[in-house]
């Protein structure tokens, strides 16, 4: 079975803290994605990666960075968390056009 | 640029009744179209996809969708819904690297 694992389901952080969200896939997919999900806005693409050490900006990259040192792992980093980054964060990997396999999500609250 | 509109934010329907969830898209290039479902407290999973070929696409759990190029629509249908279909449904459009999601439609099945 396909598996995308996000390290934390729920996190609470303070404004200004550095936040790491980890995502691991066990399917040997080259493509991985980070989305944020907000009510009424659907999913918005933050960053994606085609391969190890490669990254591309999505629609809302401001305030975020990513790291892909190994094929199976794609990390999202919030250098200095702000309250407007309170959201659900979804990681996905993809074997073929548009077919995304999602993790269960990480709900981040920034106080 | 591509965009996705889901005309109904909430759709209540009685159990065993038919349902249609509407999706319209805009794109200047050939598109791939998708429907994803998100059950409560879970990540998204692919329901069905249109890449090319037959405009009527069948997916999991008895759902189907029809691609209409002239109306730029990709509406999702099910002839008889079950309580377990209660979920959030997302229409999405894209080429390979940037799948754009609509805001979602919350389907509530009433016993």
PDB file of C-alpha atoms in Angstrom:
ATOM      1  CA  UNK A   1       0.000   0.000   0.000  1.00  0.00           C
ATOM      2  CA  UNK A   2       1.039   3.523  -0.759  1.00  0.00           C
ATOM      3  CA  UNK A   3       2.220   5.434   2.274  1.00  0.00           C
ATOM      4  CA  UNK A   4       2.949   9.103   2.840  1.00  0.00           C
ATOM      5  CA  UNK A   5       3.756   9.867   6.438  1.00  0.00           C
ATOM      6  CA  UNK A   6       3.787  13.301   8.001  1.00  0.00           C
ATOM      7  CA  UNK A   7       5.730  13.416  11.227  1.00  0.00           C
ATOM      8  CA  UNK A   8       3.320  15.477  13.328  1.00  0.00           C
ATOM      9  CA  UNK A   9      -0.472  15.548  13.163  1.00  0.00           C
ATOM     10  CA  UNK A  10      -0.801  18.538  15.497  1.00  0.00           C
ATOM     11  CA  UNK A  11       1.682  21.261  16.416  1.00  0.00           C
ATOM     12  CA  UNK A  12       1.414  24.418  18.485  1.00  0.00           C
ATOM     13  CA  UNK A  13       4.188  26.996  18.077  1.00  0.00           C
ATOM     14  CA  UNK A  14       4.812  30.586  19.085  1.00  0.00           C
ATOM     15  CA  UNK A  15       5.303  33.518  16.753  1.00  0.00           C
ATOM     16  CA  UNK A  16       8.900  33.722  15.583  1.00  0.00           C
ATOM     17  CA  UNK A  17       9.739  30.073  16.184  1.00  0.00           C
ATOM     18  CA  UNK A  18      11.345  27.957  13.476  1.00  0.00           C
ATOM     19  CA  UNK A  19       9.084  25.090  12.434  1.00  0.00           C
ATOM     20  CA  UNK A  20       9.986  21.882  10.602  1.00  0.00           C
ATOM     21  CA  UNK A  21       7.335  19.722   8.966  1.00  0.00           C
ATOM     22  CA  UNK A  22       8.617  16.369   7.801  1.00  0.00           C
ATOM     23  CA  UNK A  23       7.167  14.141   5.101  1.00  0.00           C
ATOM     24  CA  UNK A  24       8.323  10.669   4.087  1.00  0.00           C
ATOM     25  CA  UNK A  25       7.038   8.499   1.232  1.00  0.00           C
ATOM     26  CA  UNK A  26       7.791   4.836   0.694  1.00  0.00           C
ATOM     27  CA  UNK A  27       6.851   4.585  -3.000  1.00  0.00           C
ATOM     28  CA  UNK A  28      10.048   5.770  -4.680  1.00  0.00           C
ATOM     29  CA  UNK A  29       8.200   8.688  -6.310  1.00  0.00           C
ATOM     30  CA  UNK A  30      10.341  11.437  -7.771  1.00  0.00           C
ATOM     31  CA  UNK A  31       7.762  14.197  -7.321  1.00  0.00           C
ATOM     32  CA  UNK A  32       6.716  15.583  -3.964  1.00  0.00           C
ATOM     33  CA  UNK A  33       4.539  18.533  -2.977  1.00  0.00           C
ATOM     34  CA  UNK A  34       3.586  20.718  -0.045  1.00  0.00           C
ATOM     35  CA  UNK A  35       0.117  22.298   0.084  1.00  0.00           C
ATOM     36  CA  UNK A  36      -1.682  24.287   2.696  1.00  0.00           C
ATOM     37  CA  UNK A  37      -5.412  23.863   3.165  1.00  0.00           C
ATOM     38  CA  UNK A  38      -7.660  26.629   4.483  1.00  0.00           C
ATOM     39  CA  UNK A  39     -11.477  26.681   4.695  1.00  0.00           C
ATOM     40  CA  UNK A  40     -13.045  28.145   1.577  1.00  0.00           C
ATOM     41  CA  UNK A  41      -9.705  28.353  -0.241  1.00  0.00           C
ATOM     42  CA  UNK A  42      -9.082  24.699  -0.988  1.00  0.00           C
ATOM     43  CA  UNK A  43      -5.484  23.612  -1.365  1.00  0.00           C
ATOM     44  CA  UNK A  44      -2.746  25.999  -2.372  1.00  0.00           C
ATOM     45  CA  UNK A  45       0.637  24.835  -3.575  1.00  0.00           C
ATOM     46  CA  UNK A  46       3.596  26.071  -1.537  1.00  0.00           C
ATOM     47  CA  UNK A  47       6.556  24.214  -3.070  1.00  0.00           C
ATOM     48  CA  UNK A  48       7.216  21.093  -5.080  1.00  0.00           C
ATOM     49  CA  UNK A  49      10.224  19.005  -5.971  1.00  0.00           C
ATOM     50  CA  UNK A  50      11.017  16.904  -9.035  1.00  0.00           C
ATOM     51  CA  UNK A  51      14.091  15.256  -7.672  1.00  0.00           C
ATOM     52  CA  UNK A  52      16.610  15.248  -4.875  1.00  0.00           C
ATOM     53  CA  UNK A  53      17.992  18.721  -4.193  1.00  0.00           C
ATOM     54  CA  UNK A  54      15.585  20.264  -6.695  1.00  0.00           C
ATOM     55  CA  UNK A  55      12.720  22.556  -5.738  1.00  0.00           C
ATOM     56  CA  UNK A  56      10.236  24.814  -7.450  1.00  0.00           C
ATOM     57  CA  UNK A  57       8.068  27.554  -6.012  1.00  0.00           C
ATOM     58  CA  UNK A  58       4.350  27.060  -6.034  1.00  0.00           C
ATOM     59  CA  UNK A  59       1.708  29.744  -5.722  1.00  0.00           C
ATOM     60  CA  UNK A  60       2.376  30.857  -2.143  1.00  0.00           C
ATOM     61  CA  UNK A  61       6.063  30.286  -1.294  1.00  0.00           C
ATOM     62  CA  UNK A  62       6.549  33.443   0.776  1.00  0.00           C
ATOM     63  CA  UNK A  63       7.555  32.653   4.343  1.00  0.00           C
ATOM     64  CA  UNK A  64       8.412  29.030   3.550  1.00  0.00           C
ATOM     65  CA  UNK A  65      11.395  27.042   2.389  1.00  0.00           C
ATOM     66  CA  UNK A  66      11.903  23.346   1.629  1.00  0.00           C
ATOM     67  CA  UNK A  67      14.596  20.717   1.732  1.00  0.00           C
ATOM     68  CA  UNK A  68      14.946  17.493  -0.208  1.00  0.00           C
ATOM     69  CA  UNK A  69      18.198  15.761   0.628  1.00  0.00           C
ATOM     70  CA  UNK A  70      16.870  12.242   0.035  1.00  0.00           C
ATOM     71  CA  UNK A  71      14.336  11.007  -2.479  1.00  0.00           C
ATOM     72  CA  UNK A  72      11.884   9.788   0.115  1.00  0.00           C
ATOM     73  CA  UNK A  73      11.919  12.851   2.349  1.00  0.00           C
ATOM     74  CA  UNK A  74      10.590  16.362   1.706  1.00  0.00           C
ATOM     75  CA  UNK A  75      10.669  18.902   4.516  1.00  0.00           C
ATOM     76  CA  UNK A  76       8.810  22.185   4.823  1.00  0.00           C
ATOM     77  CA  UNK A  77      10.428  24.896   6.925  1.00  0.00           C
ATOM     78  CA  UNK A  78       8.889  27.994   8.402  1.00  0.00           C
ATOM     79  CA  UNK A  79      11.898  30.152   9.287  1.00  0.00           C
ATOM     80  CA  UNK A  80       9.925  32.474  11.577  1.00  0.00           C
ATOM     81  CA  UNK A  81       6.364  31.354  12.143  1.00  0.00           C
ATOM     82  CA  UNK A  82       3.592  33.905  12.034  1.00  0.00           C
ATOM     83  CA  UNK A  83      -0.068  33.676  13.025  1.00  0.00           C
ATOM     84  CA  UNK A  84      -1.192  33.800   9.398  1.00  0.00           C
ATOM     85  CA  UNK A  85       0.613  30.511   8.849  1.00  0.00           C
ATOM     86  CA  UNK A  86      -1.840  28.736  11.115  1.00  0.00           C
ATOM     87  CA  UNK A  87      -3.256  26.118   8.766  1.00  0.00           C
ATOM     88  CA  UNK A  88      -3.454  22.487   7.730  1.00  0.00           C
ATOM     89  CA  UNK A  89      -0.356  21.414   5.808  1.00  0.00           C
ATOM     90  CA  UNK A  90      -0.591  18.508   3.383  1.00  0.00           C
ATOM     91  CA  UNK A  91       2.301  16.640   1.824  1.00  0.00           C
ATOM     92  CA  UNK A  92       1.859  14.557  -1.323  1.00  0.00           C
ATOM     93  CA  UNK A  93       3.927  12.454  -3.684  1.00  0.00           C
ATOM     94  CA  UNK A  94       3.132  11.591  -7.281  1.00  0.00           C
ATOM     95  CA  UNK A  95       3.950   8.761  -9.695  1.00  0.00           C
ATOM     96  CA  UNK A  96       2.050  10.135 -12.703  1.00  0.00           C
ATOM     97  CA  UNK A  97       0.368  13.318 -13.973  1.00  0.00           C
ATOM     98  CA  UNK A  98      -1.914  14.705 -11.287  1.00  0.00           C
ATOM     99  CA  UNK A  99      -2.209  11.489  -9.324  1.00  0.00           C
ATOM    100  CA  UNK A 100      -1.269  12.666  -5.870  1.00  0.00           C
ATOM    101  CA  UNK A 101      -0.940  10.500  -2.788  1.00  0.00           C
ATOM    102  CA  UNK A 102      -1.467  12.567   0.331  1.00  0.00           C
ATOM    103  CA  UNK A 103      -0.408  12.217   3.914  1.00  0.00           C
ATOM    104  CA  UNK A 104      -2.950  12.752   6.679  1.00  0.00           C
ATOM    105  CA  UNK A 105      -1.899  16.337   7.225  1.00  0.00           C
ATOM    106  CA  UNK A 106      -0.224  18.420   9.918  1.00  0.00           C
ATOM    107  CA  UNK A 107      -2.394  20.973  11.688  1.00  0.00           C
ATOM    108  CA  UNK A 108      -0.209  23.875  12.782  1.00  0.00           C
ATOM    109  CA  UNK A 109      -1.353  26.543  15.209  1.00  0.00           C
ATOM    110  CA  UNK A 110       0.859  29.596  15.671  1.00  0.00           C
ATOM    111  CA  UNK A 111       0.134  31.642  18.787  1.00  0.00           C
TER     112      UNK A 111
ATOM    113  CA  UNK B   1      -3.346  30.655 -16.040  1.00  0.00           C
ATOM    114  CA  UNK B   2      -5.575  27.891 -14.785  1.00  0.00           C
ATOM    115  CA  UNK B   3      -8.374  28.087 -12.248  1.00  0.00           C
ATOM    116  CA  UNK B   4     -11.114  25.889 -10.837  1.00  0.00           C
ATOM    117  CA  UNK B   5     -14.577  26.887  -9.663  1.00  0.00           C
ATOM    118  CA  UNK B   6     -16.810  24.688  -7.564  1.00  0.00           C
ATOM    119  CA  UNK B   7     -20.194  26.326  -7.629  1.00  0.00           C
ATOM    120  CA  UNK B   8     -21.607  24.817  -4.451  1.00  0.00           C
ATOM    121  CA  UNK B   9     -19.790  25.051  -1.155  1.00  0.00           C
ATOM    122  CA  UNK B  10     -22.265  22.737   0.596  1.00  0.00           C
ATOM    123  CA  UNK B  11     -24.590  20.090  -0.796  1.00  0.00           C
ATOM    124  CA  UNK B  12     -27.023  18.267   1.511  1.00  0.00           C
ATOM    125  CA  UNK B  13     -28.718  15.213   0.021  1.00  0.00           C
ATOM    126  CA  UNK B  14     -30.829  12.394   1.371  1.00  0.00           C
ATOM    127  CA  UNK B  15     -29.466   8.873   1.476  1.00  0.00           C
ATOM    128  CA  UNK B  16     -30.087   6.875  -1.743  1.00  0.00           C
ATOM    129  CA  UNK B  17     -30.813  10.054  -3.716  1.00  0.00           C
ATOM    130  CA  UNK B  18     -28.657  11.046  -6.711  1.00  0.00           C
ATOM    131  CA  UNK B  19     -26.114  13.836  -6.431  1.00  0.00           C
ATOM    132  CA  UNK B  20     -24.158  16.075  -8.789  1.00  0.00           C
ATOM    133  CA  UNK B  21     -21.219  18.197  -7.649  1.00  0.00           C
ATOM    134  CA  UNK B  22     -20.358  20.904 -10.130  1.00  0.00           C
ATOM    135  CA  UNK B  23     -16.926  21.922 -11.328  1.00  0.00           C
ATOM    136  CA  UNK B  24     -15.876  24.416 -13.982  1.00  0.00           C
ATOM    137  CA  UNK B  25     -12.342  25.202 -14.997  1.00  0.00           C
ATOM    138  CA  UNK B  26     -10.451  27.675 -17.119  1.00  0.00           C
ATOM    139  CA  UNK B  27      -7.264  26.890 -18.937  1.00  0.00           C
ATOM    140  CA  UNK B  28      -5.445  28.028 -22.039  1.00  0.00           C
ATOM    141  CA  UNK B  29      -3.868  24.627 -22.604  1.00  0.00           C
ATOM    142  CA  UNK B  30      -4.976  21.017 -22.684  1.00  0.00           C
ATOM    143  CA  UNK B  31      -5.881  19.881 -19.242  1.00  0.00           C
ATOM    144  CA  UNK B  32      -5.952  16.940 -16.984  1.00  0.00           C
ATOM    145  CA  UNK B  33      -8.925  16.885 -14.613  1.00  0.00           C
ATOM    146  CA  UNK B  34      -9.352  15.211 -11.265  1.00  0.00           C
ATOM    147  CA  UNK B  35     -11.719  14.719  -8.379  1.00  0.00           C
ATOM    148  CA  UNK B  36     -10.347  14.075  -4.909  1.00  0.00           C
ATOM    149  CA  UNK B  37     -12.247  13.165  -1.738  1.00  0.00           C
ATOM    150  CA  UNK B  38     -11.307  14.015   1.829  1.00  0.00           C
ATOM    151  CA  UNK B  39     -13.027  12.125   4.623  1.00  0.00           C
ATOM    152  CA  UNK B  40     -13.061  13.751   8.088  1.00  0.00           C
ATOM    153  CA  UNK B  41      -9.602  13.955   9.681  1.00  0.00           C
ATOM    154  CA  UNK B  42      -7.915  12.303   6.737  1.00  0.00           C
ATOM    155  CA  UNK B  43      -5.794  13.335   3.783  1.00  0.00           C
ATOM    156  CA  UNK B  44      -7.144  13.508   0.243  1.00  0.00           C
ATOM    157  CA  UNK B  45      -7.455  10.491  -2.018  1.00  0.00           C
ATOM    158  CA  UNK B  46      -7.992  10.318  -5.761  1.00  0.00           C
ATOM    159  CA  UNK B  47     -11.568   9.557  -6.771  1.00  0.00           C
ATOM    160  CA  UNK B  48     -11.144   9.661 -10.552  1.00  0.00           C
ATOM    161  CA  UNK B  49      -9.178  11.347 -13.321  1.00  0.00           C
ATOM    162  CA  UNK B  50      -9.508  12.430 -16.926  1.00  0.00           C
ATOM    163  CA  UNK B  51      -6.331  12.533 -18.984  1.00  0.00           C
ATOM    164  CA  UNK B  52      -7.640  11.847 -22.503  1.00  0.00           C
ATOM    165  CA  UNK B  53     -10.008   9.573 -24.403  1.00  0.00           C
ATOM    166  CA  UNK B  54     -13.579   8.866 -23.312  1.00  0.00           C
ATOM    167  CA  UNK B  55     -15.227  11.876 -21.761  1.00  0.00           C
ATOM    168  CA  UNK B  56     -17.117   9.749 -19.238  1.00  0.00           C
ATOM    169  CA  UNK B  57     -14.812   8.657 -16.470  1.00  0.00           C
ATOM    170  CA  UNK B  58     -15.656   6.139 -13.780  1.00  0.00           C
ATOM    171  CA  UNK B  59     -14.017   6.206 -10.392  1.00  0.00           C
ATOM    172  CA  UNK B  60     -14.086   4.477  -7.051  1.00  0.00           C
ATOM    173  CA  UNK B  61     -17.139   4.088  -4.824  1.00  0.00           C
ATOM    174  CA  UNK B  62     -19.611   4.359  -7.731  1.00  0.00           C
ATOM    175  CA  UNK B  63     -18.738   7.924  -8.712  1.00  0.00           C
ATOM    176  CA  UNK B  64     -18.396   9.103 -12.302  1.00  0.00           C
ATOM    177  CA  UNK B  65     -17.635  12.396 -14.011  1.00  0.00           C
ATOM    178  CA  UNK B  66     -18.102  13.768 -17.490  1.00  0.00           C
ATOM    179  CA  UNK B  67     -15.636  16.061 -19.235  1.00  0.00           C
ATOM    180  CA  UNK B  68     -17.374  18.699 -21.342  1.00  0.00           C
ATOM    181  CA  UNK B  69     -14.842  20.740 -23.265  1.00  0.00           C
ATOM    182  CA  UNK B  70     -17.323  23.229 -24.739  1.00  0.00           C
ATOM    183  CA  UNK B  71     -18.708  24.061 -21.305  1.00  0.00           C
ATOM    184  CA  UNK B  72     -15.329  23.684 -19.583  1.00  0.00           C
ATOM    185  CA  UNK B  73     -16.962  21.506 -16.963  1.00  0.00           C
ATOM    186  CA  UNK B  74     -16.168  18.292 -15.140  1.00  0.00           C
ATOM    187  CA  UNK B  75     -19.172  17.533 -12.953  1.00  0.00           C
ATOM    188  CA  UNK B  76     -19.133  14.614 -10.519  1.00  0.00           C
ATOM    189  CA  UNK B  77     -22.184  12.360 -10.192  1.00  0.00           C
ATOM    190  CA  UNK B  78     -23.411   9.407  -8.212  1.00  0.00           C
ATOM    191  CA  UNK B  79     -26.825   7.821  -8.817  1.00  0.00           C
ATOM    192  CA  UNK B  80     -27.425   6.800  -5.187  1.00  0.00           C
ATOM    193  CA  UNK B  81     -25.449   8.155  -2.251  1.00  0.00           C
ATOM    194  CA  UNK B  82     -24.666   6.447   1.036  1.00  0.00           C
ATOM    195  CA  UNK B  83     -24.010   7.870   4.479  1.00  0.00           C
ATOM    196  CA  UNK B  84     -20.345   6.983   4.040  1.00  0.00           C
ATOM    197  CA  UNK B  85     -20.094   9.429   1.110  1.00  0.00           C
ATOM    198  CA  UNK B  86     -20.246  12.346   3.536  1.00  0.00           C
ATOM    199  CA  UNK B  87     -16.959  14.144   2.870  1.00  0.00           C
ATOM    200  CA  UNK B  88     -15.290  17.128   1.233  1.00  0.00           C
ATOM    201  CA  UNK B  89     -14.856  16.843  -2.531  1.00  0.00           C
ATOM    202  CA  UNK B  90     -12.232  18.756  -4.475  1.00  0.00           C
ATOM    203  CA  UNK B  91     -12.072  19.269  -8.206  1.00  0.00           C
ATOM    204  CA  UNK B  92      -8.586  19.841  -9.586  1.00  0.00           C
ATOM    205  CA  UNK B  93      -7.003  20.741 -12.915  1.00  0.00           C
ATOM    206  CA  UNK B  94      -3.488  20.693 -14.161  1.00  0.00           C
ATOM    207  CA  UNK B  95      -0.638  19.712 -16.246  1.00  0.00           C
ATOM    208  CA  UNK B  96       1.857  17.541 -14.517  1.00  0.00           C
ATOM    209  CA  UNK B  97       3.659  19.896 -12.254  1.00  0.00           C
ATOM    210  CA  UNK B  98       1.007  22.218 -10.913  1.00  0.00           C
ATOM    211  CA  UNK B  99      -2.282  20.710  -9.959  1.00  0.00           C
ATOM    212  CA  UNK B 100      -4.682  23.514  -9.021  1.00  0.00           C
ATOM    213  CA  UNK B 101      -7.488  22.688  -6.599  1.00  0.00           C
ATOM    214  CA  UNK B 102     -10.925  24.203  -6.292  1.00  0.00           C
ATOM    215  CA  UNK B 103     -12.261  25.434  -2.933  1.00  0.00           C
ATOM    216  CA  UNK B 104     -14.132  22.193  -2.275  1.00  0.00           C
ATOM    217  CA  UNK B 105     -17.746  21.072  -1.875  1.00  0.00           C
ATOM    218  CA  UNK B 106     -18.927  19.634   1.394  1.00  0.00           C
ATOM    219  CA  UNK B 107     -21.333  16.761   0.740  1.00  0.00           C
ATOM    220  CA  UNK B 108     -23.613  15.857   3.649  1.00  0.00           C
ATOM    221  CA  UNK B 109     -25.726  12.733   3.289  1.00  0.00           C
ATOM    222  CA  UNK B 110     -28.854  12.822   5.446  1.00  0.00           C
ATOM    223  CA  UNK B 111     -30.280   9.523   6.736  1.00  0.00           C
TER     224      UNK B 111
END
